[in-house]
Phi, psi and omega in degrees: 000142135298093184259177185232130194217118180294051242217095205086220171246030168244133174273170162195149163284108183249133183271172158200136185240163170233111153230099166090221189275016181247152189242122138307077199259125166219129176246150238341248155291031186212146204231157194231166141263136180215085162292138194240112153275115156267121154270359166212198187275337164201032168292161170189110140290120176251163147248080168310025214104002157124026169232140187262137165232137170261144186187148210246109157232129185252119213226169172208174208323315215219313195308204083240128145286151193219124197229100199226193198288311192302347172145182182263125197214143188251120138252185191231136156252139209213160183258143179304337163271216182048306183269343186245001140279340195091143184295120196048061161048034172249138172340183152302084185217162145324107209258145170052216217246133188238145212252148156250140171203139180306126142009270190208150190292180180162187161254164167290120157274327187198125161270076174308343184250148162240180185272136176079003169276138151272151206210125180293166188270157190120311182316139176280181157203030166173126173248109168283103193276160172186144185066038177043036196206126166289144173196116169322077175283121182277134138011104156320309212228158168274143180158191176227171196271127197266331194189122164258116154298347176257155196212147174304127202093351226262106153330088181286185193216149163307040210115018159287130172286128196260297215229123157282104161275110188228000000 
């Protein structure tokens, strides 16, 4: 199968081939091996080329939060049709409820946003400080904010979800 998988603002063509417990992946010129474990309820040991990763992934329709040691990444997936009309011949966008989630561990400093506001995509909502360096984490998506989980002062985790946007 073919898929179109979003990620930021590079797009990329994903192949996926499955045979027996292993997956076949090729994304642009480069070819993948992938064993796949679910260990939780949105737990997954992959195995990748002979390198093992653990990852948290949490999805709605389109949507993905994708949670690895290196930080927290929103990707969007789409069926090769799909990506190249848009979901119900509507543009490209994020569909349902998008995850903001920390980095790296740290505190929360300021909650710029409030539940039921609305936010452009870009727009900050929320600042973490870690590492003795603040940093504004933004919005994926245009929509208003569905959920703050954090209060200000608040000790964080890597890839603790902060903020709901739909």
């Amino acid at each position: 199968m073919i898929f179109e998988a979003n990620l930021g603002q590079e797009r990329y063509l994903v192949e996926i081939a499955r045979e027996g417990e292993v997956y076949n992946i090729k994304i642009k010129d480069k070819e993948y091996v992938a064993d796949v474990r679910k260990i939780g309820e949105a737990l997954y040991s992959l195995l990748i080329n002979n390198h093992s990763y653990d990852v948290e992934i949490r999805s709605n329709r389109y949507s993905h939060s994708v949670v690895l040691r290196e930080g927290c990444f929103q990707v969007d997936v789409y069926s090769q049709r799909e990506g190249r009309m848009g979901v119900s011949g509507a543009p490209l966008e994020m569909l349902g409820k998008v995850d903001v989630c920390s980095p790296m561990p740290g505190r929360v400093v300021k909650i710029l946003k409030e539940v039921d506001e609305q936010v452009r995509e870009g727009e900050g909502v929320i600042v973490v400080e870690a590492m003795k360096m603040e940093n504004e984490l933004r919005s994926p998506k245009e929509g208003r904010v569905l959920e703050i989980r954090v209060a200000e002062g608040k000790a964080v985790n890597a890839g603790e979800v902060l903020v709901v946007v739909e």
